[in-house]
């Protein structure tokens, strides 16, 4: 009797597996895969000035970012970044306070390994007051302002 039950159970299993239609397996689409969130910290010194950047990235998008220009014997600029990494170039809107005035300007950084090289070029002011690059194809990355990735054991004081 036990042998008959085992045989019936095996036969039912085989029948169900044979009836499975091709193409019904669900495989995750590229867009369904959850991209990891990474927190990155960068620092650079240009003569006596210091630049700090904190990026919280998901894929190519900046979920949140902070950028601080601490200029020697001048007011520092401190603000937030919103933007994305397109290829190896990070384009972002930098909203910051300087001398008590809130401003928005476009910033650009070229990613090379574990560094970001700040770019510059001619700018124009939009009607909204935001300063943007006149021509992205004319941007220059001369290496004068390089931010190096920094690893911390605990969260740095960029909050």
XYZ file of N, CA, C and O in Angstrom:
636
model
N 0.815 -1.186 0.000
C 0.000 0.000 0.000
C 0.867 1.261 0.000
O 0.550 2.221 -0.683
N 1.931 1.255 0.766
C 2.826 2.400 0.838
C 3.520 2.622 -0.499
O 3.691 3.753 -0.926
N 3.864 1.533 -1.153
C 4.526 1.647 -2.460
C 3.580 2.290 -3.474
O 4.008 3.087 -4.307
N 2.302 1.975 -3.404
C 1.326 2.540 -4.333
C 1.186 4.045 -4.084
O 1.140 4.834 -5.015
N 1.152 4.461 -2.829
C 1.057 5.905 -2.499
C 2.274 6.668 -3.019
O 2.137 7.751 -3.571
N 3.424 6.113 -2.817
C 4.654 6.762 -3.288
C 4.642 6.845 -4.809
O 4.988 7.875 -5.392
N 4.198 5.780 -5.467
C 4.126 5.758 -6.922
C 3.124 6.791 -7.435
O 3.402 7.528 -8.384
N 1.971 6.900 -6.805
C 0.955 7.886 -7.197
C 1.490 9.300 -6.978
O 1.336 10.179 -7.832
N 2.107 9.538 -5.856
C 2.672 10.850 -5.550
C 3.743 11.234 -6.581
O 3.784 12.368 -7.065
N 4.590 10.286 -6.956
C 5.629 10.549 -7.962
C 4.999 10.832 -9.316
O 5.419 11.743 -10.038
N 3.954 10.086 -9.668
C 3.274 10.284 -10.940
C 2.605 11.655 -11.003
O 2.694 12.353 -12.007
N 1.955 12.071 -9.926
C 1.317 13.396 -9.869
C 2.371 14.493 -9.995
O 2.185 15.474 -10.710
N 3.488 14.330 -9.344
C 4.573 15.321 -9.438
C 5.081 15.458 -10.858
O 5.312 16.559 -11.345
N 5.256 14.325 -11.538
C 5.737 14.338 -12.922
C 4.718 15.009 -13.825
O 5.061 15.819 -14.690
N 3.443 14.694 -13.623
C 2.397 15.300 -14.451
C 2.358 16.820 -14.283
O 2.224 17.556 -15.248
N 2.446 17.304 -13.043
C 2.429 18.748 -12.817
C 3.650 19.426 -13.427
O 3.551 20.496 -13.997
N 4.805 18.786 -13.324
C 5.999 19.410 -13.898
C 5.965 19.397 -15.413
O 6.464 20.300 -16.062
N 5.343 18.402 -16.022
C 5.228 18.350 -17.476
C 4.220 19.357 -18.007
O 4.340 19.832 -19.121
N 3.200 19.682 -17.228
C 2.179 20.630 -17.659
C 2.631 22.079 -17.541
O 1.950 22.971 -18.003
N 3.766 22.293 -16.941
C 4.264 23.661 -16.783
C 4.559 24.236 -18.163
O 5.260 23.623 -18.967
N 3.997 25.399 -18.443
C 4.179 25.995 -19.761
C 5.511 26.724 -19.826
O 5.964 27.298 -18.842
N 6.080 26.712 -21.019
C 7.327 27.444 -21.219
C 7.052 28.935 -21.154
O 6.016 29.405 -21.592
N 8.007 29.686 -20.619
C 7.887 31.142 -20.574
C 7.102 31.664 -19.386
O 6.846 32.838 -19.283
N 6.698 30.773 -18.470
C 5.953 31.255 -17.307
C 6.867 31.572 -16.138
O 6.415 32.060 -15.130
N 8.140 31.222 -16.273
C 9.067 31.585 -15.208
C 9.159 33.095 -15.124
O 9.294 33.773 -16.132
N 9.095 33.608 -13.922
C 9.180 35.050 -13.725
C 10.626 35.393 -13.416
O 11.185 34.923 -12.430
N 11.231 36.163 -14.296
C 12.580 36.645 -14.058
C 12.509 38.151 -13.881
O 11.748 38.828 -14.570
N 13.253 38.686 -12.944
C 13.159 40.125 -12.703
C 13.646 40.919 -13.899
O 14.651 40.595 -14.512
N 12.896 41.923 -14.260
C 13.303 42.847 -15.311
C 14.425 43.719 -14.765
O 14.596 43.861 -13.561
N 15.148 44.336 -15.656
C 16.249 45.213 -15.252
C 15.737 46.322 -14.331
O 16.367 46.666 -13.354
N 14.555 46.857 -14.642
C 14.000 47.946 -13.837
C 13.461 47.467 -12.499
O 13.251 48.252 -11.602
N 13.176 46.141 -12.375
C 12.629 45.614 -11.136
C 13.712 45.372 -10.093
O 13.409 45.219 -8.917
N 14.958 45.298 -10.508
C 16.043 45.043 -9.575
C 16.327 46.313 -8.788
O 16.554 47.373 -9.359
N 16.286 46.191 -7.484
C 16.502 47.345 -6.609
C 17.984 47.695 -6.603
O 18.834 46.867 -6.281
N 18.287 48.927 -6.975
C 19.677 49.374 -6.983
C 20.085 49.762 -5.570
O 19.295 50.350 -4.835
N 21.319 49.453 -5.193
C 21.756 49.798 -3.844
C 21.965 51.306 -3.695
O 22.240 52.016 -4.654
N 21.813 51.762 -2.477
C 22.067 53.163 -2.150
C 23.467 53.231 -1.559
O 23.819 52.450 -0.682
N 24.270 54.165 -2.066
C 25.630 54.304 -1.545
C 25.845 55.732 -1.053
O 25.314 56.680 -1.627
N 26.598 55.836 0.010
C 26.954 57.147 0.545
C 28.440 57.340 0.310
O 29.251 56.486 0.655
N 28.786 58.462 -0.314
C 30.167 58.720 -0.691
C 30.584 60.088 -0.161
O 29.798 61.034 -0.191
N 31.825 60.177 0.272
C 32.370 61.422 0.803
C 33.650 61.776 0.058
O 34.484 60.909 -0.193
N 33.770 63.055 -0.283
C 34.937 63.537 -1.035
C 35.465 64.807 -0.393
O 34.701 65.604 0.164
N 36.769 65.002 -0.503
C 37.399 66.189 0.059
C 38.556 66.613 -0.844
O 39.245 65.774 -1.424
N 38.733 67.915 -0.939
C 39.845 68.431 -1.724
C 40.351 69.741 -1.163
O 39.600 70.509 -0.555
N 41.629 69.978 -1.350
C 42.251 71.234 -0.937
C 42.822 71.911 -2.163
O 43.565 71.304 -2.930
N 42.440 73.173 -2.323
C 42.944 73.981 -3.418
C 43.612 75.182 -2.765
O 42.922 76.051 -2.238
N 44.919 75.164 -2.766
C 45.696 76.150 -2.022
C 45.226 76.140 -0.579
O 45.319 75.112 0.078
N 44.659 77.235 -0.075
C 44.209 77.280 1.325
C 42.700 77.074 1.451
O 42.140 77.200 2.528
N 42.052 76.738 0.356
C 40.606 76.497 0.368
C 40.338 74.999 0.503
O 41.148 74.170 0.087
N 39.184 74.670 1.081
C 38.773 73.282 1.243
C 37.400 73.086 0.618
O 36.523 73.939 0.765
N 37.230 71.976 -0.088
C 35.938 71.622 -0.678
C 35.558 70.247 -0.145
O 36.365 69.319 -0.172
N 34.329 70.138 0.354
C 33.808 68.874 0.864
C 32.527 68.537 0.120
O 31.699 69.412 -0.128
N 32.361 67.263 -0.236
C 31.153 66.839 -0.932
C 30.699 65.508 -0.346
O 31.499 64.593 -0.150
N 29.408 65.420 -0.078
C 28.782 64.207 0.435
C 27.664 63.855 -0.532
O 26.791 64.685 -0.795
N 27.683 62.640 -1.083
C 26.666 62.209 -2.043
C 25.986 60.946 -1.545
O 26.660 59.996 -1.147
N 24.672 60.935 -1.579
C 23.901 59.722 -1.361
C 23.309 59.369 -2.712
O 22.466 60.100 -3.233
N 23.814 58.281 -3.305
C 23.487 57.910 -4.683
C 22.676 56.623 -4.723
O 22.893 55.715 -3.930
N 21.747 56.593 -5.679
C 21.034 55.360 -6.011
C 21.133 55.248 -7.525
O 20.524 56.038 -8.255
N 21.961 54.312 -7.969
C 22.238 54.232 -9.400
C 22.983 55.484 -9.827
O 24.012 55.833 -9.266
N 22.434 56.208 -10.795
C 23.054 57.441 -11.285
C 22.427 58.698 -10.698
O 22.813 59.797 -11.069
N 21.448 58.539 -9.836
C 20.731 59.688 -9.275
C 21.317 60.093 -7.924
O 21.633 59.243 -7.094
N 21.436 61.402 -7.718
C 21.799 61.911 -6.399
C 20.505 62.015 -5.608
O 19.635 62.822 -5.936
N 20.345 61.167 -4.598
C 19.163 61.255 -3.743
C 19.277 62.475 -2.832
O 18.295 63.163 -2.589
N 20.474 62.686 -2.331
C 20.758 63.891 -1.554
C 22.256 64.130 -1.616
O 23.037 63.207 -1.779
N 22.613 65.375 -1.506
C 24.026 65.710 -1.544
C 24.278 67.019 -0.829
O 23.369 67.843 -0.678
N 25.487 67.167 -0.384
C 25.878 68.396 0.296
C 27.243 68.801 -0.258
O 28.111 67.958 -0.481
N 27.396 70.087 -0.509
C 28.655 70.615 -1.040
C 29.031 71.835 -0.224
O 28.197 72.718 0.006
N 30.270 71.854 0.236
C 30.763 72.973 1.050
C 32.069 73.484 0.442
O 33.011 72.718 0.239
N 32.094 74.771 0.142
C 33.321 75.451 -0.260
C 33.739 76.295 0.934
O 33.075 77.276 1.271
N 34.830 75.927 1.573
C 35.334 76.682 2.711
C 36.541 77.486 2.236
O 37.657 76.980 2.174
N 36.261 78.733 1.838
C 37.296 79.595 1.274
C 38.110 80.256 2.381
O 37.564 80.719 3.378
N 39.404 80.317 2.164
C 40.317 80.936 3.123
C 40.013 82.431 3.237
O 39.955 83.137 2.231
N 39.774 82.879 4.448
C 39.504 84.283 4.789
C 38.314 84.872 4.026
O 38.275 86.068 3.744
N 37.355 84.023 3.651
C 36.121 84.470 2.995
C 34.965 83.677 3.582
O 35.165 82.656 4.236
N 33.733 84.134 3.310
C 32.569 83.370 3.731
C 32.541 82.044 2.996
O 32.881 81.973 1.814
N 32.113 81.016 3.716
C 32.007 79.725 3.049
C 30.645 79.611 2.366
O 29.679 80.257 2.743
N 30.607 78.817 1.310
C 29.365 78.473 0.616
C 29.004 77.064 1.054
O 29.833 76.157 0.964
N 27.783 76.908 1.485
C 27.332 75.593 1.933
C 25.931 75.364 1.411
O 25.068 76.224 1.535
N 25.725 74.184 0.789
C 24.401 73.938 0.250
C 24.172 72.502 -0.157
O 24.956 71.613 0.155
N 23.073 72.300 -0.875
C 22.641 70.969 -1.265
C 22.837 70.740 -2.757
O 22.888 71.686 -3.539
N 22.925 69.466 -3.112
C 23.081 69.050 -4.512
C 21.924 68.137 -4.917
O 21.554 67.237 -4.172
N 21.388 68.393 -6.090
C 20.403 67.508 -6.705
C 20.820 67.352 -8.160
O 21.047 68.345 -8.848
N 20.947 66.120 -8.623
C 21.358 65.922 -10.006
C 21.549 64.467 -10.329
O 20.999 63.590 -9.665
N 22.381 64.212 -11.353
C 22.621 62.836 -11.764
C 23.970 62.691 -12.443
O 24.553 63.654 -12.936
N 24.433 61.457 -12.451
C 25.671 61.092 -13.119
C 25.305 60.612 -14.518
O 24.560 59.648 -14.680
N 25.782 61.321 -15.540
C 25.544 60.943 -16.932
C 26.874 60.472 -17.495
O 27.762 61.281 -17.744
N 26.985 59.152 -17.655
C 28.266 58.588 -18.070
C 29.262 58.786 -16.938
O 29.060 58.310 -15.831
N 30.328 59.538 -17.196
C 31.329 59.815 -16.156
C 31.244 61.255 -15.652
O 32.153 61.732 -14.974
N 30.150 61.967 -15.972
C 30.024 63.379 -15.609
C 28.823 63.597 -14.694
O 27.714 63.194 -15.021
N 29.091 64.214 -13.565
C 28.053 64.512 -12.585
C 27.565 65.943 -12.805
O 28.343 66.886 -12.701
N 26.287 66.087 -13.166
C 25.654 67.393 -13.320
C 24.689 67.576 -12.156
O 23.878 66.683 -11.889
N 24.758 68.729 -11.489
C 23.879 68.949 -10.341
C 23.554 70.426 -10.191
O 24.315 71.300 -10.622
N 22.415 70.678 -9.572
C 22.058 72.025 -9.150
C 22.521 72.186 -7.715
O 22.205 71.358 -6.850
N 23.270 73.221 -7.476
C 23.834 73.516 -6.161
C 23.061 74.694 -5.584
O 23.160 75.813 -6.095
N 22.266 74.429 -4.564
C 21.511 75.479 -3.877
C 22.270 75.790 -2.590
O 22.443 74.904 -1.742
N 22.722 77.031 -2.444
C 23.617 77.361 -1.337
C 23.322 78.746 -0.766
O 22.641 79.565 -1.388
N 23.873 78.938 0.418
C 23.800 80.239 1.086
C 25.204 80.830 1.111
O 26.164 80.166 1.457
N 25.294 82.081 0.707
C 26.557 82.800 0.778
C 26.247 84.244 1.138
O 25.427 84.886 0.468
N 26.872 84.700 2.189
C 26.658 86.063 2.679
C 25.172 86.336 2.922
O 24.658 87.409 2.617
N 24.469 85.315 3.398
C 23.056 85.469 3.739
C 22.098 85.430 2.567
O 20.903 85.652 2.726
N 22.584 85.151 1.374
C 21.736 85.129 0.178
C 21.689 83.705 -0.378
O 22.727 83.068 -0.549
N 20.463 83.232 -0.686
C 20.299 81.908 -1.283
C 20.451 82.014 -2.801
O 19.860 82.886 -3.433
N 21.240 81.118 -3.366
C 21.478 81.108 -4.810
C 21.444 79.679 -5.322
O 21.645 78.726 -4.575
N 21.233 79.536 -6.642
C 21.278 78.228 -7.303
C 22.175 78.354 -8.524
O 22.022 79.275 -9.318
N 23.112 77.422 -8.621
C 23.958 77.388 -9.808
C 24.254 75.947 -10.157
O 24.250 75.060 -9.307
N 24.500 75.738 -11.418
C 24.849 74.419 -11.912
C 26.315 74.140 -11.588
O 27.159 75.032 -11.707
N 26.603 72.923 -11.170
C 27.986 72.486 -10.966
C 28.190 71.204 -11.763
O 27.236 70.481 -12.070
N 29.432 70.929 -12.106
C 29.751 69.735 -12.877
C 31.069 69.157 -12.366
O 31.991 69.904 -12.019
N 31.110 67.830 -12.273
C 32.303 67.117 -11.837
C 32.517 65.920 -12.749
O 31.571 65.203 -13.086
N 33.756 65.693 -13.145
C 34.133 64.548 -13.965
C 34.659 63.452 -13.035
O 35.596 63.689 -12.266
N 34.054 62.275 -13.098
C 34.469 61.163 -12.237
C 35.620 60.415 -12.891
O 35.529 59.983 -14.031
N 36.703 60.296 -12.156
C 37.882 59.543 -12.608
C 38.312 58.650 -11.455
O 38.883 59.135 -10.474
N 37.990 57.368 -11.548
C 38.328 56.446 -10.462
C 37.610 56.843 -9.188
O 36.390 56.947 -9.150
N 38.387 57.097 -8.139
C 37.825 57.496 -6.841
C 37.923 59.002 -6.620
O 37.980 59.460 -5.482
N 37.953 59.769 -7.715
C 38.031 61.226 -7.589
C 36.953 61.883 -8.452
O 36.414 61.270 -9.368
N 36.671 63.125 -8.106
C 35.832 63.989 -8.938
C 36.641 65.238 -9.246
O 37.214 65.851 -8.339
N 36.705 65.612 -10.516
C 37.403 66.824 -10.937
C 36.332 67.851 -11.288
O 35.473 67.599 -12.129
N 36.386 68.992 -10.614
C 35.374 70.020 -10.861
C 35.623 70.691 -12.206
O 36.752 70.990 -12.575
N 34.542 70.905 -12.925
C 34.614 71.553 -14.222
C 34.093 72.972 -14.151
O 33.415 73.363 -13.194
N 34.433 73.724 -15.177
C 33.961 75.105 -15.250
C 33.802 75.496 -16.711
O 34.265 74.815 -17.613
N 33.126 76.595 -16.916
C 32.890 77.094 -18.262
C 32.085 78.378 -18.183
O 31.725 78.842 -17.091
N 31.791 78.946 -19.336
C 30.986 80.158 -19.378
C 29.593 79.857 -18.855
O 29.033 78.786 -19.111
N 29.031 80.828 -18.113
C 27.712 80.649 -17.523
C 26.777 81.778 -17.951
O 27.229 82.845 -18.373
N 25.492 81.499 -17.844
C 24.462 82.503 -18.086
C 23.440 82.377 -16.964
O 23.298 81.318 -16.342
N 22.729 83.463 -16.718
C 21.700 83.453 -15.690
C 20.332 83.347 -16.351
O 20.008 84.105 -17.262
N 19.564 82.357 -15.888
C 18.202 82.199 -16.391
C 17.299 83.252 -15.765
O 17.669 83.897 -14.773
N 16.104 83.391 -16.318
C 15.130 84.350 -15.789
C 14.797 84.064 -14.330
O 14.536 84.970 -13.546
N 14.863 82.787 -13.927
C 14.556 82.406 -12.547
C 15.683 82.778 -11.580
O 15.529 82.657 -10.372
N 16.826 83.179 -12.114
C 17.967 83.529 -11.271
C 19.001 82.421 -11.165
O 20.091 82.629 -10.647
N 18.671 81.242 -11.652
C 19.596 80.109 -11.614
C 20.714 80.331 -12.632
O 20.469 80.724 -13.764
N 21.948 80.069 -12.218
C 23.117 80.211 -13.092
C 23.433 78.835 -13.680
O 23.625 77.862 -12.943
N 23.474 78.762 -15.020
C 23.734 77.494 -15.711
C 24.902 77.658 -16.678
O 25.275 78.772 -17.033
N 25.436 76.522 -17.098
C 26.513 76.561 -18.089
C 25.932 76.927 -19.448
O 24.895 76.418 -19.860
N 26.639 77.806 -20.122
C 26.197 78.290 -21.436
C 26.225 77.162 -22.467
O 25.294 76.992 -23.242
N 27.309 76.375 -22.479
C 27.466 75.297 -23.447
C 28.205 74.147 -22.768
O 29.413 74.237 -22.510
N 27.493 73.060 -22.509
C 28.090 71.915 -21.812
C 29.248 71.299 -22.596
O 30.130 70.686 -22.020
N 29.259 71.463 -23.901
C 30.326 70.894 -24.724
C 31.642 71.654 -24.541
O 32.704 71.155 -24.905
N 31.571 72.859 -23.991
C 32.768 73.686 -23.817
C 33.326 73.634 -22.391
O 34.207 74.414 -22.057
N 32.821 72.745 -21.550
C 33.291 72.657 -20.166
C 34.748 72.214 -20.121
O 35.195 71.413 -20.947
N 35.475 72.744 -19.136
C 36.891 72.416 -18.971
C 37.091 71.743 -17.620
O 36.532 72.162 -16.614
N 37.913 70.703 -17.624
C 38.269 69.974 -16.409
C 39.793 69.971 -16.325
O 40.446 69.038 -16.754
N 40.353 71.056 -15.787
C 41.806 71.231 -15.818
C 42.535 70.596 -14.636
O 43.756 70.610 -14.589
N 41.790 70.051 -13.675
C 42.435 69.389 -12.544
C 42.853 70.326 -11.430
O 43.562 69.907 -10.519
N 42.468 71.580 -11.468
C 42.816 72.510 -10.376
C 42.026 72.193 -9.116
O 42.500 72.446 -8.022
N 40.814 71.656 -9.292
C 39.959 71.336 -8.148
C 39.599 69.854 -8.209
O 38.696 69.449 -8.926
N 40.362 69.043 -7.456
C 40.150 67.603 -7.420
C 39.681 67.200 -6.029
O 40.289 67.565 -5.027
N 38.576 66.454 -6.004
C 38.047 65.933 -4.746
C 38.348 64.436 -4.687
O 38.048 63.699 -5.625
N 38.962 64.011 -3.580
C 39.356 62.621 -3.404
C 38.371 61.918 -2.477
O 37.918 62.503 -1.491
N 38.055 60.673 -2.814
C 37.138 59.912 -1.976
C 37.778 59.659 -0.623
O 38.955 59.320 -0.526
N 36.964 59.846 0.408
C 37.406 59.656 1.783
C 36.525 58.587 2.395
O 35.300 58.616 2.232
N 37.132 57.644 3.097
C 36.356 56.621 3.798
C 36.367 56.958 5.285
O 37.394 57.291 5.850
N 35.172 56.859 5.877
C 35.014 57.156 7.293
C 34.536 55.914 8.018
O 33.764 55.129 7.475
N 34.974 55.793 9.266
C 34.464 54.700 10.101
C 33.123 55.081 10.687
O 32.314 54.255 11.022
N 32.894 56.360 10.850
C 31.589 56.857 11.283
C 31.231 58.043 10.401
O 32.066 58.582 9.705
N 29.973 58.418 10.447
C 29.486 59.480 9.570
C 30.230 60.795 9.854
O 30.327 61.205 11.004
N 30.726 61.475 8.831
C 31.469 62.720 9.036
C 30.528 63.875 9.384
O 29.311 63.742 9.332
N 31.106 64.975 9.691
C 30.351 66.153 10.119
C 29.870 66.999 8.946
O 30.055 68.198 8.938
N 29.253 66.382 7.967
C 28.698 67.125 6.846
C 27.195 67.304 7.000
O 26.532 67.738 6.102
N 26.640 66.917 8.124
C 25.189 67.032 8.315
C 24.775 68.415 8.704
O 25.321 69.217 9.261
